[in-house]
Tab-separated table of C-alpha atoms and ligand atoms in Angstrom:
chain	number	residue	atom	x	y	z
A	1	MET	CA	0.000	0.000	0.000
A	2	ILE	CA	1.284	3.471	-0.970
A	3	ASP	CA	0.147	7.110	-0.655
A	4	LEU	CA	1.241	9.581	-3.342
A	5	HIS	CA	-0.531	12.729	-2.104
A	6	CYS	CA	-0.172	14.510	1.248
A	7	HIS	CA	0.552	17.944	2.697
A	8	SER	CA	2.870	19.179	5.432
A	9	LEU	CA	3.242	22.463	7.314
A	10	TYR	CA	5.120	23.745	4.273
A	11	SER	CA	1.715	24.276	2.622
A	12	ASP	CA	-1.646	23.662	4.248
A	13	GLY	CA	-1.100	20.530	6.331
A	14	THR	CA	-0.380	20.518	10.053
A	15	ASP	CA	2.429	17.928	10.333
A	16	THR	CA	6.141	18.424	9.752
A	17	PRO	CA	7.705	16.471	6.867
A	18	GLU	CA	9.677	14.492	9.471
A	19	ALA	CA	6.481	13.475	11.263
A	20	LEU	CA	4.856	12.446	7.971
A	21	ALA	CA	7.831	10.205	7.193
A	22	ARG	CA	7.395	8.430	10.550
A	23	MET	CA	3.653	8.172	10.020
A	24	ALA	CA	4.273	6.385	6.697
A	25	ASP	CA	5.791	3.464	8.597
A	26	ALA	CA	3.124	3.542	11.281
A	27	ALA	CA	0.443	3.371	8.555
A	28	GLY	CA	2.188	0.389	6.919
A	29	LEU	CA	2.960	2.260	3.690
A	30	SER	CA	5.719	1.063	1.375
A	31	ALA	CA	5.995	4.548	-0.199
A	32	LEU	CA	4.833	8.078	0.574
A	33	ALA	CA	5.092	11.187	-1.654
A	34	LEU	CA	5.027	14.633	-0.069
A	35	THR	CA	3.079	16.933	-2.431
A	36	ASP	CA	2.827	20.385	-0.874
A	37	HIS	CA	1.140	23.134	-2.915
A	38	ASP	CA	3.579	25.252	-4.984
A	39	THR	CA	6.711	24.206	-3.092
A	40	VAL	CA	9.339	21.494	-2.705
A	41	GLU	CA	10.923	23.217	0.286
A	42	GLY	CA	9.736	20.513	2.683
A	43	ILE	CA	11.399	17.733	0.694
A	44	PRO	CA	14.954	17.979	2.126
A	45	ALA	CA	13.588	17.557	5.666
A	46	PHE	CA	11.404	14.696	4.411
A	47	PHE	CA	14.330	12.965	2.677
A	48	SER	CA	16.507	13.416	5.774
A	49	MET	CA	14.293	10.804	7.458
A	50	GLN	CA	14.955	8.097	4.848
A	51	PRO	CA	17.627	6.258	6.831
A	52	GLU	CA	15.250	5.890	9.783
A	53	VAL	CA	12.150	4.968	7.825
A	54	LYS	CA	11.295	1.765	5.937
A	55	ALA	CA	8.819	3.406	3.526
A	56	ARG	CA	10.304	4.935	0.371
A	57	LEU	CA	10.058	8.712	0.652
A	58	LEU	CA	9.295	10.417	-2.670
A	59	ALA	CA	9.307	14.027	-3.846
A	60	GLY	CA	6.291	15.780	-5.303
A	61	THR	CA	4.316	18.999	-5.457
A	62	GLU	CA	0.770	20.106	-6.359
A	63	LEU	CA	0.211	23.010	-8.785
A	64	SER	CA	-3.005	24.952	-9.420
A	65	CYS	CA	-4.063	25.310	-13.055
A	66	ARG	CA	-6.920	26.989	-14.878
A	67	PHE	CA	-8.869	24.655	-17.142
A	68	LEU	CA	-12.304	25.234	-18.726
A	69	GLY	CA	-12.725	28.280	-16.483
A	70	LYS	CA	-12.194	26.319	-13.263
A	71	SER	CA	-9.317	25.461	-10.963
A	72	LEU	CA	-7.654	22.108	-11.687
A	73	HIS	CA	-4.877	20.671	-9.539
A	74	VAL	CA	-1.900	18.860	-11.057
A	75	LEU	CA	0.549	16.709	-9.126
A	76	GLY	CA	4.200	16.722	-10.092
A	77	LEU	CA	5.314	13.292	-8.868
A	78	LEU	CA	8.952	12.169	-8.690
A	79	VAL	CA	10.271	15.655	-9.519
A	80	ASP	CA	13.869	16.531	-8.733
A	81	PRO	CA	13.447	18.779	-5.654
A	82	PHE	CA	16.890	20.284	-6.219
A	83	ASP	CA	16.273	21.394	-9.820
A	84	ALA	CA	17.186	25.119	-9.746
A	85	VAL	CA	14.913	26.131	-12.632
A	86	PHE	CA	11.924	24.344	-11.085
A	87	ILE	CA	12.602	25.890	-7.662
A	88	GLU	CA	12.681	29.339	-9.300
A	89	ARG	CA	9.401	28.654	-11.117
A	90	LEU	CA	7.719	27.585	-7.875
A	91	ALA	CA	8.972	30.773	-6.168
A	92	GLU	CA	7.288	32.761	-8.950
A	93	LEU	CA	4.020	30.885	-8.314
A	94	ARG	CA	4.238	31.724	-4.608
A	95	LYS	CA	4.656	35.414	-5.535
A	96	ARG	CA	1.429	35.235	-7.545
A	97	ARG	CA	-0.185	33.570	-4.523
A	98	ASP	CA	1.043	36.338	-2.195
A	99	ASP	CA	-0.463	38.893	-4.534
A	100	ARG	CA	-3.795	37.017	-4.533
A	101	ASN	CA	-3.654	36.816	-0.724
A	102	ARG	CA	-3.161	40.581	-0.366
A	103	ARG	CA	-6.125	41.211	-2.635
A	104	MET	CA	-8.227	38.761	-0.619
A	105	ILE	CA	-7.432	40.655	2.608
A	106	ALA	CA	-8.443	43.906	0.892
A	107	LYS	CA	-11.709	42.303	-0.216
A	108	LEU	CA	-12.484	41.049	3.290
A	109	GLN	CA	-11.780	44.522	4.673
A	110	GLU	CA	-14.047	46.079	2.009
A	111	ILE	CA	-16.856	43.778	3.131
A	112	GLY	CA	-16.267	45.241	6.588
A	113	PHE	CA	-14.339	42.505	8.446
A	114	ARG	CA	-11.498	43.552	10.706
A	115	ILE	CA	-8.748	41.205	9.587
A	116	GLU	CA	-5.100	41.823	8.678
A	117	MET	CA	-2.533	39.721	6.833
A	118	ALA	CA	-0.767	39.236	10.181
A	119	ASP	CA	-3.867	37.387	11.495
A	120	VAL	CA	-3.656	34.968	8.563
A	121	GLU	CA	0.106	34.583	8.863
A	122	ALA	CA	-0.336	33.676	12.529
A	123	GLU	CA	-2.140	30.513	11.325
A	124	ALA	CA	0.924	29.403	9.300
A	125	PRO	CA	3.626	29.340	11.957
A	126	ASP	CA	6.975	30.242	10.484
A	127	GLN	CA	10.153	28.776	11.870
A	128	PRO	CA	13.683	30.002	11.227
A	129	GLY	CA	14.697	29.093	7.695
A	130	ARG	CA	11.291	27.724	6.813
A	131	ALA	CA	9.074	29.703	4.460
A	132	TYR	CA	5.559	28.375	4.854
A	133	LEU	CA	2.979	29.126	2.232
A	134	ILE	CA	-0.337	30.896	2.928
A	135	SER	CA	-3.433	29.251	1.454
A	136	ARG	CA	-7.171	29.728	1.896
A	137	VAL	CA	-6.989	27.149	4.695
A	138	HIS	CA	-5.100	29.736	6.761
A	139	PHE	CA	-7.632	32.444	5.857
A	140	ALA	CA	-10.423	30.129	7.029
A	141	LYS	CA	-8.665	29.446	10.336
A	142	ALA	CA	-7.964	33.156	10.918
A	143	LEU	CA	-11.591	34.081	10.199
A	144	ALA	CA	-12.696	31.480	12.747
A	145	ALA	CA	-10.065	32.550	15.311
A	146	LYS	CA	-11.334	36.139	15.061
A	147	GLY	CA	-14.945	35.027	15.546
A	148	ILE	CA	-15.978	36.281	12.101
A	149	VAL	CA	-17.243	32.769	11.330
A	150	ASN	CA	-18.011	29.929	13.740
A	151	HIS	CA	-15.840	27.329	12.059
A	152	PRO	CA	-13.194	27.267	9.273
A	153	GLN	CA	-15.523	25.189	7.077
A	154	GLN	CA	-18.118	27.954	7.377
A	155	ALA	CA	-15.533	30.462	6.127
A	156	PHE	CA	-15.236	28.441	2.906
A	157	GLU	CA	-18.995	28.128	2.514
A	158	SER	CA	-19.816	31.794	3.132
A	159	LEU	CA	-16.729	33.581	1.801
A	160	LEU	CA	-13.748	31.669	0.402
A	161	ASN	CA	-15.039	28.983	-1.969
A	162	ASP	CA	-14.370	29.539	-5.690
A	163	GLY	CA	-16.770	32.304	-6.712
A	164	GLY	CA	-17.409	33.247	-3.048
A	165	ARG	CA	-17.811	36.816	-1.739
A	166	ALA	CA	-14.199	37.178	-0.580
A	167	TRP	CA	-12.616	34.877	-3.142
A	168	VAL	CA	-9.965	36.218	-5.484
A	169	PRO	CA	-8.763	33.852	-8.219
A	170	MET	CA	-5.089	33.091	-8.393
A	171	ASP	CA	-3.176	33.699	-11.587
A	172	GLU	CA	-3.062	29.979	-12.363
A	173	LEU	CA	-0.999	28.029	-14.887
A	174	GLU	CA	-2.170	26.533	-18.133
A	175	PRO	CA	-2.175	22.729	-17.770
A	176	SER	CA	0.305	22.485	-20.664
A	177	GLU	CA	2.698	24.836	-18.843
A	178	ALA	CA	2.421	22.910	-15.570
A	179	ALA	CA	3.057	19.661	-17.445
A	180	ARG	CA	6.134	21.122	-19.126
A	181	TRP	CA	7.571	22.484	-15.874
A	182	ILE	CA	7.083	19.124	-14.143
A	183	ARG	CA	8.581	17.162	-17.036
A	184	GLU	CA	11.564	19.486	-17.227
A	185	ALA	CA	12.138	18.811	-13.513
A	186	GLY	CA	12.183	15.079	-14.279
A	187	GLY	CA	8.717	14.408	-12.841
A	188	VAL	CA	5.438	12.903	-14.013
A	189	PRO	CA	2.445	15.276	-14.376
A	190	VAL	CA	-0.732	13.735	-12.957
A	191	VAL	CA	-4.255	15.217	-12.851
A	192	ALA	CA	-5.159	15.390	-9.140
A	193	HIS	CA	-8.570	14.343	-7.754
A	194	PRO	CA	-10.392	14.602	-11.111
A	195	GLY	CA	-13.644	13.753	-9.318
A	196	ARG	CA	-13.661	17.157	-7.669
A	197	PHE	CA	-13.590	18.889	-11.034
A	198	ALA	CA	-16.651	17.142	-12.463
A	199	GLY	CA	-20.196	18.447	-12.352
A	200	GLY	CA	-22.971	19.625	-14.622
A	201	ALA	CA	-22.847	18.718	-18.263
A	202	PHE	CA	-19.177	18.045	-18.014
A	203	VAL	CA	-17.780	15.129	-20.064
A	204	TRP	CA	-14.718	13.655	-18.377
A	205	ASP	CA	-13.645	11.491	-21.286
A	206	GLU	CA	-13.161	14.523	-23.534
A	207	ALA	CA	-11.682	16.787	-20.876
A	208	MET	CA	-9.130	14.165	-19.830
A	209	LYS	CA	-8.216	13.485	-23.427
A	210	GLU	CA	-7.558	17.219	-23.851
A	211	LEU	CA	-5.425	17.213	-20.684
A	212	ARG	CA	-3.490	14.199	-21.930
A	213	ASP	CA	-2.857	16.043	-25.183
A	214	GLN	CA	-1.591	18.996	-23.111
A	215	GLY	CA	0.996	16.709	-21.506
A	216	MET	CA	-0.644	15.024	-18.507
A	217	GLU	CA	0.775	11.515	-18.091
A	218	GLY	CA	-1.539	10.196	-15.420
A	219	LEU	CA	-4.651	10.711	-13.350
A	220	GLU	CA	-5.393	10.175	-9.691
A	221	ALA	CA	-7.775	7.226	-9.983
A	222	TYR	CA	-7.504	6.295	-6.290
A	223	TYR	CA	-8.363	9.147	-3.939
A	224	GLY	CA	-9.182	9.572	-0.267
A	225	GLU	CA	-12.657	10.921	-0.887
A	226	TYR	CA	-13.888	8.801	-3.807
A	227	ALA	CA	-16.737	6.355	-3.663
A	228	GLU	CA	-16.016	2.896	-5.069
A	229	ALA	CA	-17.932	3.615	-8.298
A	230	GLN	CA	-16.027	6.828	-8.958
A	231	GLN	CA	-12.716	5.016	-8.492
A	232	ARG	CA	-13.834	2.351	-10.967
A	233	SER	CA	-14.808	4.895	-13.615
A	234	PHE	CA	-11.477	6.741	-13.369
A	235	LYS	CA	-9.563	3.445	-13.624
A	236	ALA	CA	-11.492	2.638	-16.797
A	237	LEU	CA	-10.821	6.120	-18.159
A	238	ALA	CA	-7.080	5.819	-17.510
A	239	ALA	CA	-7.010	2.485	-19.329
A	240	LYS	CA	-9.008	3.863	-22.256
A	241	LEU	CA	-6.741	6.897	-22.678
A	242	GLY	CA	-3.473	5.068	-22.035
A	243	MET	CA	-2.677	7.147	-18.968
A	244	ALA	CA	-0.864	6.060	-15.821
A	245	MET	CA	-2.771	5.937	-12.538
A	246	SER	CA	-1.867	7.474	-9.237
A	247	GLY	CA	-3.481	7.419	-5.833
A	248	GLY	CA	-3.339	9.175	-2.518
A	249	SER	CA	-5.185	10.350	0.558
A	250	ASP	CA	-4.608	14.137	0.226
A	251	TYR	CA	-3.908	14.039	3.959
A	252	HIS	CA	-3.797	17.566	5.508
A	253	GLY	CA	-3.452	16.637	9.192
A	254	ARG	CA	-5.846	18.465	11.515
A	255	ASN	CA	-6.928	20.759	8.673
A	256	LYS	CA	-8.934	17.844	7.205
A	257	PRO	CA	-9.548	15.691	10.260
A	258	ALA	CA	-11.687	13.049	8.501
A	259	ILE	CA	-8.793	12.022	6.216
A	260	ARG	CA	-6.120	9.563	7.390
A	261	LEU	CA	-2.719	9.048	5.808
A	262	GLY	CA	-2.837	6.042	3.466
A	263	ARG	CA	-6.470	5.220	4.280
A	264	GLY	CA	-8.408	8.356	3.303
A	265	ARG	CA	-11.860	8.075	4.851
A	266	GLY	CA	-11.009	4.518	5.912
A	267	SER	CA	-11.081	2.206	2.911
A	268	LEU	CA	-8.435	3.681	0.598
A	269	ASN	CA	-5.793	1.151	-0.444
A	270	VAL	CA	-3.473	2.279	-3.250
A	271	PRO	CA	-1.506	-0.672	-4.673
A	272	ASP	CA	2.308	-0.534	-5.019
A	273	SER	CA	1.978	-1.356	-8.722
A	274	LEU	CA	0.812	2.208	-9.448
A	275	LEU	CA	4.198	3.554	-8.416
A	276	GLU	CA	5.920	1.081	-10.735
A	277	GLY	CA	3.755	2.402	-13.578
A	278	LEU	CA	4.630	6.019	-12.786
A	279	GLU	CA	8.337	5.216	-12.547
A	280	ALA	CA	8.168	3.477	-15.928
A	281	ARG	CA	6.624	6.650	-17.401
A	282	ARG	CA	9.418	8.655	-15.878
A	283	ARG	CA	12.069	6.405	-17.422
A	284	GLU	CA	10.365	6.424	-20.815
A	285	GLY	CA	9.932	10.219	-20.780
A	286	SER	CA	11.048	11.495	-24.174
A	287	TRP	CA	11.791	14.879	-22.544
A	288	HIS	CA	14.826	13.565	-20.663
B	301	AMP	P1	-5.621	27.963	-2.186
B	301	AMP	O1	-4.517	27.088	-2.680
B	301	AMP	O2	-5.134	29.090	-1.323
B	301	AMP	O3	-6.571	28.419	-3.251
B	301	AMP	O4	-6.477	27.063	-1.173
B	301	AMP	C1	-6.987	25.852	-1.604
B	301	AMP	C2	-6.930	24.853	-0.466
B	301	AMP	O5	-7.995	25.105	0.427
B	301	AMP	C3	-7.127	23.440	-0.968
B	301	AMP	O6	-5.901	22.837	-1.264
B	301	AMP	C4	-7.788	22.761	0.195
B	301	AMP	O7	-6.807	22.316	1.102
B	301	AMP	C5	-8.563	23.875	0.857
B	301	AMP	N1	-9.996	23.936	0.488
B	301	AMP	C6	-10.521	24.348	-0.677
B	301	AMP	N2	-11.864	24.331	-0.642
B	301	AMP	C7	-12.203	23.897	0.586
B	301	AMP	C8	-13.443	23.671	1.260
B	301	AMP	N3	-14.602	23.894	0.657
B	301	AMP	N4	-13.388	23.229	2.527
B	301	AMP	C9	-12.213	23.006	3.141
B	301	AMP	N5	-11.015	23.190	2.565
B	301	AMP	C10	-11.007	23.635	1.309
B	302	MN	MN1	-4.684	21.849	0.294
B	303	MN	MN1	-5.811	19.565	-4.556
B	304	MN	MN1	-3.679	18.121	-2.218
């Protein structure tokens, strides 16, 4: 059993990379990929645990893209976390995110809420030498801490969700650009939690084919929040389109308390063979 999707304190999780590495063994995982949003800065700390941990510790990241007018997440699995060009590109993404965050504070203040960037930053504890990223999760926690909403989840529902009153879109990547960046860093681009993107008259077969043509090599067919039927349909889609499969819990620690590392809501079980498939893609990559 493996888990190729989780978050640490370096983005919007609540565990250190070191703790996640230990938890991989405790959960009986043979491999765990750390996939923080827009950063690989947690990977060196994660890798430093390899001698102590039986599970294979793998590098990854999760990038936000714009596709068909909506936000689509893309995992960069097995990237080289020391690739200087990739690190520079991720720093540029975090600048765009900072800009979005400042505009979101301004919007909240315009609505009439008394909240400052410092309140949000207080929810992403910085430590010397560690630059943690600020996401909407930290906005939600700050809004709850200030009593503006009763609960972080309520902050999403009333203000922060895509299209919400205080939401400001990020300047997101084109899927083709994300795929190219990930490939150039030696990784495999994988469409994250496609089930979350669906809805309405949306036809997954065509959308995924378009994403494959834009450079996506795989899709996350096993996911912490899928029902059995959804998992089956994404497996069939991957087979039909000749894409690799990935799988993970999207564990965020206490920020998503219903999700457990490796097990998702309880029944997730991602087979080791998926990692072999992704590694084969990486070896075959014509971009190397
Ligand atoms: P951002 O990257 O700043 O746009 O924030 C997106 C993050 O917020 C996602 O990665 C999730 O962790 C979290 N998130 C998004 N929507 C919700 C929601 N409705 N409820 C709880 N968490 C959410
Ligand atoms: Mn997240
Ligand atoms: Mn995501
Ligand atoms: Mn994620």
